[in-house]
Short mmCIF file of N, CA and C in Angstrom, two decimals:
data_model
loop_
_atom_site.label_atom_id
_atom_site.label_comp_id
_atom_site.label_asym_id
_atom_site.label_seq_id
_atom_site.Cartn_x
_atom_site.Cartn_y
_atom_site.Cartn_z
N MET M 1 -0.54 -21.81 2.22
CA MET M 1 0.55 -21.50 1.62
C MET M 1 1.40 -23.06 1.36
N SER M 2 1.47 -23.39 0.52
CA SER M 2 1.85 -25.00 0.08
C SER M 2 3.18 -25.23 0.04
N ASP M 3 3.73 -26.24 0.51
CA ASP M 3 5.42 -26.50 0.61
C ASP M 3 6.43 -25.92 -0.49
N THR M 4 5.29 -26.49 -1.75
CA THR M 4 5.95 -26.29 -3.23
C THR M 4 6.49 -24.61 -3.47
N GLU M 5 5.86 -23.88 -2.76
CA GLU M 5 5.43 -22.35 -3.19
C GLU M 5 6.83 -21.71 -1.70
N ASP M 6 7.12 -22.51 -0.81
CA ASP M 6 8.29 -22.41 -0.02
C ASP M 6 9.13 -22.57 -0.27
N TYR M 7 9.62 -23.89 -1.41
CA TYR M 7 11.15 -24.51 -1.52
C TYR M 7 11.61 -23.17 -3.01
N VAL M 8 12.84 -23.01 -2.56
CA VAL M 8 13.31 -22.22 -3.89
C VAL M 8 14.87 -23.13 -4.00
N LYS M 9 14.46 -22.97 -5.16
CA LYS M 9 15.90 -24.37 -6.20
C LYS M 9 16.73 -23.61 -5.58
N PRO M 10 18.19 -24.35 -5.70
CA PRO M 10 19.25 -23.58 -5.29
C PRO M 10 19.80 -23.57 -6.35
N ASP M 11 19.35 -23.25 -7.62
CA ASP M 11 19.86 -21.86 -8.44
C ASP M 11 19.60 -20.75 -8.26
N GLU M 12 17.96 -20.75 -7.81
CA GLU M 12 17.93 -19.38 -7.49
C GLU M 12 17.84 -18.93 -6.20
N ARG M 13 18.40 -19.95 -5.38
CA ARG M 13 18.93 -19.48 -3.98
C ARG M 13 20.40 -18.76 -4.35
N GLU M 14 21.41 -19.33 -4.98
CA GLU M 14 22.14 -18.47 -5.13
C GLU M 14 21.87 -17.49 -6.21
N THR M 15 21.28 -17.05 -6.93
CA THR M 15 21.16 -15.81 -7.33
C THR M 15 20.80 -14.91 -6.66
N GLU M 16 19.99 -15.03 -5.41
CA GLU M 16 19.38 -14.52 -4.79
C GLU M 16 20.59 -13.96 -4.00
N GLN M 17 21.47 -14.82 -3.33
CA GLN M 17 23.14 -14.50 -3.00
C GLN M 17 23.86 -13.87 -3.64
N GLU M 18 23.78 -14.11 -4.91
CA GLU M 18 24.74 -13.11 -5.66
C GLU M 18 23.89 -11.66 -6.00
N ARG M 19 22.58 -11.79 -5.64
CA ARG M 19 22.83 -10.19 -5.95
C ARG M 19 22.51 -9.61 -4.64
N LEU M 20 22.47 -10.05 -3.36
CA LEU M 20 22.58 -9.73 -1.83
C LEU M 20 24.28 -9.04 -2.07
N GLU M 21 25.17 -9.96 -2.73
CA GLU M 21 26.96 -9.98 -2.91
C GLU M 21 26.63 -8.83 -3.44
N ARG M 22 26.09 -8.63 -4.87
CA ARG M 22 26.34 -7.32 -5.60
C ARG M 22 25.89 -5.90 -5.13
N GLU M 23 24.74 -6.16 -4.23
CA GLU M 23 24.15 -5.10 -3.74
C GLU M 23 25.42 -4.41 -2.56
N ARG M 24 25.92 -5.48 -1.79
CA ARG M 24 26.58 -5.10 -0.86
C ARG M 24 27.66 -4.60 -1.27
N GLU M 25 28.53 -5.07 -2.53
CA GLU M 25 29.41 -4.55 -3.15
C GLU M 25 29.27 -3.29 -3.74
N ALA M 26 28.31 -2.89 -4.44
CA ALA M 26 27.98 -1.64 -4.85
C ALA M 26 27.96 -0.91 -3.86
N LYS M 27 27.02 -0.62 -2.64
CA LYS M 27 27.33 0.29 -1.61
C LYS M 27 29.07 0.44 -0.67
N GLU M 28 29.55 -0.77 -0.75
CA GLU M 28 30.96 -0.18 -0.36
C GLU M 28 31.48 0.19 -1.39
N GLN M 29 31.38 0.30 -2.42
CA GLN M 29 32.24 0.90 -3.46
C GLN M 29 32.06 2.23 -3.44
N ALA M 30 30.33 2.40 -3.40
CA ALA M 30 29.88 3.77 -3.34
C ALA M 30 30.64 4.68 -2.37
N GLU M 31 30.48 4.30 -1.27
CA GLU M 31 31.08 4.89 -0.13
C GLU M 31 32.98 5.10 -0.32
N LEU M 32 33.37 4.91 -1.08
CA LEU M 32 34.79 5.30 -1.32
C LEU M 32 35.06 6.84 -1.92
N PRO M 33 36.02 7.51 -1.09
CA PRO M 33 36.20 8.55 -1.84
C PRO M 33 36.46 8.82 -3.88
N TYR M 34 36.51 7.86 -3.90
CA TYR M 34 36.83 8.12 -5.37
C TYR M 34 36.28 6.43 -6.27
N THR M 35 35.99 6.88 -7.42
CA THR M 35 35.35 5.75 -8.18
C THR M 35 36.61 5.06 -9.05
N TRP M 36 36.34 3.65 -9.57
CA TRP M 36 37.58 3.25 -10.01
C TRP M 36 36.85 2.14 -10.75
N LYS M 37 37.72 1.74 -12.42
CA LYS M 37 37.66 1.19 -13.30
C LYS M 37 38.47 0.45 -14.09
N GLN M 38 38.82 -0.51 -14.33
CA GLN M 38 39.81 -1.08 -14.91
C GLN M 38 39.46 -2.11 -16.59
N THR M 39 40.87 -1.98 -16.64
CA THR M 39 41.09 -3.21 -18.01
C THR M 39 41.98 -3.79 -17.36
N LEU M 40 42.75 -4.98 -18.20
CA LEU M 40 43.49 -6.03 -17.66
C LEU M 40 44.86 -5.14 -18.07
N GLN M 41 45.29 -3.89 -18.66
CA GLN M 41 46.32 -2.98 -18.35
C GLN M 41 46.37 -2.20 -17.91
N ASP M 42 44.99 -1.24 -17.35
CA ASP M 42 45.10 -0.11 -16.46
C ASP M 42 44.12 -0.14 -15.37
N VAL M 43 43.87 0.52 -14.35
CA VAL M 43 43.45 0.98 -13.22
C VAL M 43 43.29 2.74 -13.61
N ASP M 44 41.97 3.12 -13.74
CA ASP M 44 41.62 4.56 -13.76
C ASP M 44 40.46 4.75 -12.59
N VAL M 45 41.45 5.89 -11.66
CA VAL M 45 40.99 6.34 -10.81
C VAL M 45 40.00 7.71 -11.08
N THR M 46 38.69 8.00 -10.73
CA THR M 46 38.33 9.49 -10.30
C THR M 46 38.18 9.97 -9.10
N ILE M 47 38.70 11.00 -9.03
CA ILE M 47 38.94 11.49 -7.50
C ILE M 47 38.02 12.96 -7.32
N PRO M 48 36.53 12.86 -7.04
CA PRO M 48 36.57 14.70 -7.15
C PRO M 48 37.15 15.38 -6.24
N VAL M 49 36.78 16.97 -6.33
CA VAL M 49 37.65 17.97 -5.68
C VAL M 49 36.94 19.09 -5.60
N PRO M 50 36.93 19.67 -4.64
CA PRO M 50 36.05 21.15 -4.74
C PRO M 50 36.78 21.77 -6.25
N LYS M 51 35.28 22.41 -6.81
CA LYS M 51 35.67 23.48 -8.51
C LYS M 51 36.40 24.17 -8.03
N GLY M 52 37.40 24.18 -9.18
CA GLY M 52 38.36 25.48 -8.79
C GLY M 52 39.56 24.85 -8.63
N THR M 53 39.82 23.44 -7.96
CA THR M 53 41.04 23.00 -7.62
C THR M 53 42.01 22.91 -8.79
N ARG M 54 43.59 23.73 -8.81
CA ARG M 54 44.31 23.72 -10.03
C ARG M 54 45.82 22.54 -9.39
N SER M 55 46.22 22.06 -10.58
CA SER M 55 47.29 21.21 -9.82
C SER M 55 48.53 21.56 -9.10
N ARG M 56 48.53 22.66 -9.16
CA ARG M 56 49.26 23.11 -7.44
C ARG M 56 48.55 23.07 -6.46
N ASP M 57 46.98 22.58 -6.34
CA ASP M 57 46.59 22.26 -4.71
C ASP M 57 46.74 20.84 -4.80
N VAL M 58 47.21 20.30 -5.83
CA VAL M 58 47.11 18.85 -5.40
C VAL M 58 48.76 18.02 -4.86
N ILE M 59 48.45 16.95 -4.22
CA ILE M 59 49.53 16.17 -4.43
C ILE M 59 49.17 14.89 -4.67
N VAL M 60 49.71 14.48 -6.00
CA VAL M 60 49.79 13.03 -6.31
C VAL M 60 50.92 12.56 -6.03
N ASP M 61 51.54 11.42 -5.54
CA ASP M 61 52.56 10.47 -5.19
C ASP M 61 52.00 9.02 -6.12
N ILE M 62 52.92 8.73 -7.36
CA ILE M 62 52.33 7.28 -7.68
C ILE M 62 54.07 6.58 -7.57
N LYS M 63 53.67 5.50 -6.67
CA LYS M 63 55.09 4.62 -6.39
C LYS M 63 54.79 3.56 -6.68
N LYS M 64 55.86 2.46 -6.91
CA LYS M 64 55.17 0.95 -8.07
C LYS M 64 54.33 0.29 -7.09
N ASN M 65 54.42 0.78 -5.98
CA ASN M 65 53.24 -0.23 -4.94
C ASN M 65 52.68 0.54 -3.85
N HIS M 66 52.56 2.06 -3.81
CA HIS M 66 51.84 2.77 -3.35
C HIS M 66 51.56 4.00 -4.32
N PHE M 67 50.24 4.59 -3.23
CA PHE M 67 49.37 5.82 -3.75
C PHE M 67 49.15 6.32 -3.28
N LYS M 68 49.30 7.67 -3.69
CA LYS M 68 48.96 8.86 -2.38
C LYS M 68 48.09 10.00 -3.55
N VAL M 69 46.66 10.47 -2.79
CA VAL M 69 46.40 11.71 -3.51
C VAL M 69 45.89 12.62 -2.45
N ALA M 70 46.45 13.80 -2.06
CA ALA M 70 45.91 15.10 -1.35
C ALA M 70 45.77 16.32 -1.95
N LEU M 71 44.95 16.76 -1.42
CA LEU M 71 45.27 18.38 -1.38
C LEU M 71 45.91 18.79 -0.32
N LYS M 72 46.84 19.95 -1.11
CA LYS M 72 47.34 20.42 0.02
C LYS M 72 47.16 21.09 1.29
N GLY M 73 47.73 20.57 2.45
CA GLY M 73 47.69 20.92 3.64
C GLY M 73 46.26 20.03 4.57
N GLN M 74 45.72 19.21 3.53
CA GLN M 74 44.38 18.38 3.87
C GLN M 74 45.04 16.78 4.28
N ASP M 75 44.13 16.24 5.20
CA ASP M 75 44.61 14.76 4.93
C ASP M 75 44.36 14.06 3.89
N PRO M 76 45.14 13.36 3.02
CA PRO M 76 44.91 12.42 2.32
C PRO M 76 43.60 11.78 1.78
N ILE M 77 43.27 12.12 0.27
CA ILE M 77 42.06 11.66 0.01
C ILE M 77 42.30 9.95 -0.49
N VAL M 78 43.17 9.31 -0.68
CA VAL M 78 43.27 8.15 -0.49
C VAL M 78 44.74 7.94 -0.80
N GLU M 79 45.15 7.07 0.48
CA GLU M 79 46.85 6.82 0.26
C GLU M 79 46.81 5.26 1.03
N GLY M 80 47.52 4.53 0.27
CA GLY M 80 48.29 3.41 0.83
C GLY M 80 48.83 2.51 0.05
N GLU M 81 48.97 1.15 0.37
CA GLU M 81 49.59 0.12 -0.23
C GLU M 81 48.83 -0.15 -1.66
N LEU M 82 49.39 -0.37 -3.02
CA LEU M 82 48.58 -0.86 -4.41
C LEU M 82 48.23 -2.10 -4.32
N CYS M 83 47.25 -2.62 -4.64
CA CYS M 83 46.95 -3.86 -4.62
C CYS M 83 47.71 -5.11 -5.34
N GLN M 84 48.13 -4.12 -6.61
CA GLN M 84 49.27 -4.94 -7.24
C GLN M 84 50.47 -3.48 -7.94
N SER M 85 51.44 -4.15 -8.60
CA SER M 85 52.20 -3.29 -8.52
C SER M 85 52.18 -2.36 -9.92
N VAL M 86 52.26 -1.11 -10.39
CA VAL M 86 51.94 -0.22 -10.95
C VAL M 86 53.92 -0.14 -12.05
N LYS M 87 53.10 0.22 -13.47
CA LYS M 87 54.78 1.14 -13.84
C LYS M 87 54.55 2.76 -13.30
N VAL M 88 55.49 3.10 -13.34
CA VAL M 88 55.02 4.06 -12.80
C VAL M 88 55.37 5.16 -13.83
N ASP M 89 56.19 4.88 -14.62
CA ASP M 89 56.22 6.44 -15.83
C ASP M 89 55.42 6.36 -16.63
N ASP M 90 54.77 4.85 -16.53
CA ASP M 90 53.24 5.18 -17.56
C ASP M 90 52.08 5.10 -17.12
N SER M 91 52.15 5.79 -15.15
CA SER M 91 51.10 6.35 -14.50
C SER M 91 50.87 7.63 -15.06
N THR M 92 50.08 8.23 -15.32
CA THR M 92 49.64 9.31 -15.18
C THR M 92 48.58 10.06 -14.00
N TRP M 93 48.48 11.71 -14.23
CA TRP M 93 47.34 12.10 -13.75
C TRP M 93 46.90 13.47 -14.24
N THR M 94 45.57 13.93 -14.12
CA THR M 94 44.65 14.80 -14.77
C THR M 94 44.07 15.49 -13.75
N ILE M 95 43.69 17.12 -13.87
CA ILE M 95 42.63 17.26 -13.57
C ILE M 95 41.77 17.77 -14.60
N GLU M 96 40.24 17.37 -14.29
CA GLU M 96 39.21 17.49 -15.30
C GLU M 96 38.33 18.38 -14.88
N ASP M 97 38.50 19.69 -15.75
CA ASP M 97 37.38 20.87 -15.04
C ASP M 97 37.18 21.12 -13.64
N GLN M 98 38.31 21.08 -13.54
CA GLN M 98 38.76 21.78 -12.30
C GLN M 98 38.08 21.05 -11.40
N LYS M 99 37.34 20.36 -11.35
CA LYS M 99 36.55 19.38 -10.15
C LYS M 99 36.87 17.93 -9.97
N GLU M 100 37.85 17.39 -10.65
CA GLU M 100 38.23 15.86 -10.61
C GLU M 100 39.18 15.88 -11.12
N ILE M 101 40.61 15.08 -10.17
CA ILE M 101 41.62 14.14 -10.64
C ILE M 101 41.18 13.42 -10.86
N LEU M 102 41.86 12.95 -12.47
CA LEU M 102 42.16 11.50 -13.04
C LEU M 102 43.12 11.24 -13.07
N VAL M 103 43.47 9.79 -12.13
CA VAL M 103 44.73 8.85 -12.11
C VAL M 103 44.57 8.39 -13.00
N HIS M 104 45.43 8.03 -13.88
CA HIS M 104 46.12 6.48 -14.76
C HIS M 104 46.92 5.93 -14.47
N LEU M 105 46.30 4.22 -13.79
CA LEU M 105 47.66 3.50 -13.52
C LEU M 105 47.75 2.37 -14.54
N GLU M 106 49.20 2.03 -14.82
CA GLU M 106 49.55 1.14 -15.74
C GLU M 106 49.63 -0.17 -14.70
N LYS M 107 49.22 -1.24 -15.34
CA LYS M 107 49.42 -2.19 -14.59
C LYS M 107 51.00 -2.94 -14.93
N VAL M 108 51.75 -3.17 -14.05
CA VAL M 108 52.56 -4.43 -14.50
C VAL M 108 52.47 -5.73 -15.05
N ASN M 109 51.36 -6.14 -14.11
CA ASN M 109 50.81 -7.84 -14.42
C ASN M 109 49.94 -7.38 -15.13
N GLN M 110 49.48 -7.70 -16.47
CA GLN M 110 48.39 -7.15 -17.41
C GLN M 110 47.85 -8.59 -17.62
N MET M 111 47.81 -9.31 -16.69
CA MET M 111 47.03 -10.21 -16.48
C MET M 111 46.10 -10.60 -15.59
N GLN M 112 46.02 -9.81 -14.91
CA GLN M 112 45.23 -9.89 -13.85
C GLN M 112 44.05 -8.82 -13.21
N TRP M 113 43.24 -9.06 -12.82
CA TRP M 113 42.19 -8.13 -12.40
C TRP M 113 42.39 -7.28 -10.95
N TRP M 114 42.37 -6.83 -10.41
CA TRP M 114 42.44 -6.17 -9.37
C TRP M 114 41.07 -5.83 -8.45
N GLU M 115 41.39 -6.89 -7.07
CA GLU M 115 40.12 -6.77 -6.17
C GLU M 115 39.85 -5.35 -5.82
N ASN M 116 40.78 -4.68 -5.28
CA ASN M 116 40.71 -3.26 -5.11
C ASN M 116 41.71 -2.33 -5.36
N VAL M 117 41.85 -0.68 -5.38
CA VAL M 117 42.93 -0.14 -5.31
C VAL M 117 44.18 -0.30 -4.94
N VAL M 118 43.83 -0.39 -3.03
CA VAL M 118 44.78 -0.13 -2.40
C VAL M 118 44.06 -0.94 -1.37
N LYS M 119 45.22 -1.77 -0.68
CA LYS M 119 45.04 -2.99 0.11
C LYS M 119 44.09 -2.33 1.17
N GLY M 120 42.83 -2.96 1.69
CA GLY M 120 42.60 -2.77 2.69
C GLY M 120 40.73 -2.00 2.72
N ALA M 121 40.47 -1.44 1.27
CA ALA M 121 39.71 -0.72 1.05
C ALA M 121 38.66 -2.32 0.43
N PRO M 122 37.50 -1.71 0.48
CA PRO M 122 36.37 -2.94 -0.08
C PRO M 122 37.08 -3.65 -1.33
N LYS M 123 36.65 -4.79 -1.42
CA LYS M 123 36.84 -5.57 -3.04
C LYS M 123 35.88 -5.69 -3.69
N ILE M 124 36.23 -5.98 -4.48
CA ILE M 124 34.71 -6.34 -5.64
C ILE M 124 35.44 -7.67 -6.15
N ASN M 125 34.63 -8.26 -6.43
CA ASN M 125 34.20 -9.80 -7.00
C ASN M 125 35.08 -10.19 -8.37
N THR M 126 36.15 -10.51 -8.54
CA THR M 126 37.02 -10.00 -9.84
C THR M 126 36.30 -11.57 -10.53
N GLN M 127 35.28 -12.24 -10.31
CA GLN M 127 35.40 -13.42 -11.18
C GLN M 127 33.64 -12.85 -11.72
N ARG M 128 33.12 -12.01 -11.59
CA ARG M 128 32.16 -11.23 -12.32
C ARG M 128 32.43 -10.38 -13.22
N ILE M 129 34.09 -9.88 -13.74
CA ILE M 129 34.07 -9.07 -14.38
C ILE M 129 33.80 -9.54 -15.53
N GLN M 130 32.88 -8.31 -16.87
CA GLN M 130 33.06 -9.16 -18.21
C GLN M 130 34.11 -8.16 -18.77
N PRO M 131 35.11 -8.57 -18.92
CA PRO M 131 36.31 -8.02 -19.80
C PRO M 131 35.95 -7.77 -21.44
N GLU M 132 36.20 -6.63 -21.88
CA GLU M 132 35.83 -6.59 -23.04
C GLU M 132 36.63 -7.35 -24.25
N ASN M 133 35.96 -7.34 -25.66
CA ASN M 133 36.88 -8.24 -26.44
C ASN M 133 37.88 -7.59 -26.61
N SER M 134 39.36 -8.64 -27.25
CA SER M 134 40.35 -8.35 -27.49
C SER M 134 40.83 -8.83 -29.05
N LYS M 135 41.30 -7.86 -29.75
CA LYS M 135 41.70 -8.89 -30.87
C LYS M 135 43.04 -9.57 -30.61
N LEU M 136 43.21 -10.23 -31.42
CA LEU M 136 44.61 -10.80 -31.19
C LEU M 136 45.62 -10.21 -31.23
N SER M 137 45.78 -9.28 -31.98
CA SER M 137 46.88 -8.35 -32.48
C SER M 137 47.71 -7.67 -31.23
N ASP M 138 46.19 -7.28 -30.21
CA ASP M 138 46.40 -6.59 -28.67
C ASP M 138 47.25 -7.76 -27.79
N LEU M 139 46.99 -8.87 -28.28
CA LEU M 139 47.95 -10.00 -27.31
C LEU M 139 49.60 -9.91 -27.31
N ASP M 140 50.08 -10.14 -26.36
CA ASP M 140 51.90 -10.39 -26.33
C ASP M 140 51.90 -11.68 -27.35
N GLY M 141 52.97 -11.97 -27.69
CA GLY M 141 53.52 -12.77 -28.45
C GLY M 141 53.17 -14.20 -28.11
N GLU M 142 53.62 -14.52 -26.92
CA GLU M 142 53.21 -15.88 -26.15
C GLU M 142 51.66 -16.31 -25.95
N THR M 143 50.59 -15.53 -25.34
CA THR M 143 49.83 -15.46 -25.56
C THR M 143 49.33 -15.71 -26.66
N ARG M 144 49.15 -14.90 -27.57
CA ARG M 144 48.47 -14.85 -28.83
C ARG M 144 48.70 -15.91 -29.30
N ALA M 145 50.48 -16.99 -29.47
CA ALA M 145 50.51 -17.93 -30.10
C ALA M 145 49.34 -19.28 -29.23
N MET M 146 49.74 -19.05 -28.19
CA MET M 146 48.81 -20.28 -27.26
C MET M 146 46.99 -20.23 -27.84
N VAL M 147 46.75 -18.38 -27.97
CA VAL M 147 45.22 -18.60 -28.48
C VAL M 147 44.76 -19.22 -29.61
N GLU M 148 46.19 -18.86 -30.34
CA GLU M 148 45.89 -19.38 -32.14
C GLU M 148 46.31 -21.10 -32.22
N LYS M 149 47.00 -21.34 -31.19
CA LYS M 149 46.99 -23.13 -31.15
C LYS M 149 45.75 -23.32 -30.53
N MET M 150 44.93 -22.98 -29.44
CA MET M 150 43.75 -23.94 -29.34
C MET M 150 42.33 -23.53 -29.86
N MET M 151 42.40 -22.01 -30.93
CA MET M 151 41.96 -22.02 -31.70
C MET M 151 41.68 -23.29 -33.14
N PHE M 152 42.86 -23.39 -33.28
CA PHE M 152 43.52 -24.27 -34.45
C PHE M 152 42.93 -25.68 -34.06
N ASP M 153 42.84 -26.27 -32.59
CA ASP M 153 42.47 -27.38 -32.41
C ASP M 153 41.23 -27.93 -32.46
N GLN M 154 40.61 -26.10 -31.88
CA GLN M 154 39.22 -26.35 -31.88
C GLN M 154 38.56 -26.86 -33.24
N ARG M 155 39.26 -25.60 -33.95
CA ARG M 155 38.58 -26.18 -35.49
C ARG M 155 38.85 -28.31 -35.75
N GLN M 156 40.04 -28.18 -35.58
CA GLN M 156 40.57 -29.40 -35.76
C GLN M 156 39.32 -30.35 -35.56
N LYS M 157 38.99 -30.20 -34.03
CA LYS M 157 37.78 -31.12 -33.62
C LYS M 157 36.70 -30.89 -33.98
N ALA M 158 36.17 -29.45 -34.41
CA ALA M 158 34.95 -29.79 -35.23
C ALA M 158 34.94 -30.36 -36.50
N MET M 159 36.01 -29.98 -37.26
CA MET M 159 35.96 -30.80 -38.52
C MET M 159 36.11 -32.46 -38.46
N GLU M 160 36.55 -32.90 -37.43
CA GLU M 160 36.45 -34.58 -37.16
C GLU M 160 35.05 -34.91 -36.50
N ALA M 161 34.54 -34.05 -35.89
CA ALA M 161 33.41 -34.11 -35.42
C ALA M 161 32.25 -34.40 -36.76
N THR M 162 32.21 -33.36 -37.76
CA THR M 162 31.45 -33.50 -38.65
C THR M 162 31.82 -34.75 -39.90
N SER M 163 32.69 -35.25 -39.75
CA SER M 163 33.29 -36.12 -40.59
C SER M 163 33.11 -37.55 -40.44
#
């Protein structure tokens, strides 16, 4: 084997490191008793429960900074201080097909990604999140004005460069 075959370029090494980090993260997330996904506005948590579970069998407690889901008479499936604050009145839960609890948490800070649902749980790398495309009309007034100004400035620079 030659020296060139043993040499790994720094950008390839970084890619391998990122791959290993993604695998570790995926394994940690898979070991949680729930799955979750998020947008900038909300977090959705899906918790599998025994088939036939009804709402009267479940305890779901959503507070501004605390979250608990349990089956009555059993230890909590998930409980802890939330990663960030939620809007309690806009957060909901339902039982889907009597086999999973779906919890919808509305974020207070809708400009920040969560690293985890509850503090102490394995974290995800929020730098790798690919946000969905949004329309200008989805943005709050201040953010929309800032984006429109940036777009205008960018168009002005493009026109100056071509003239």
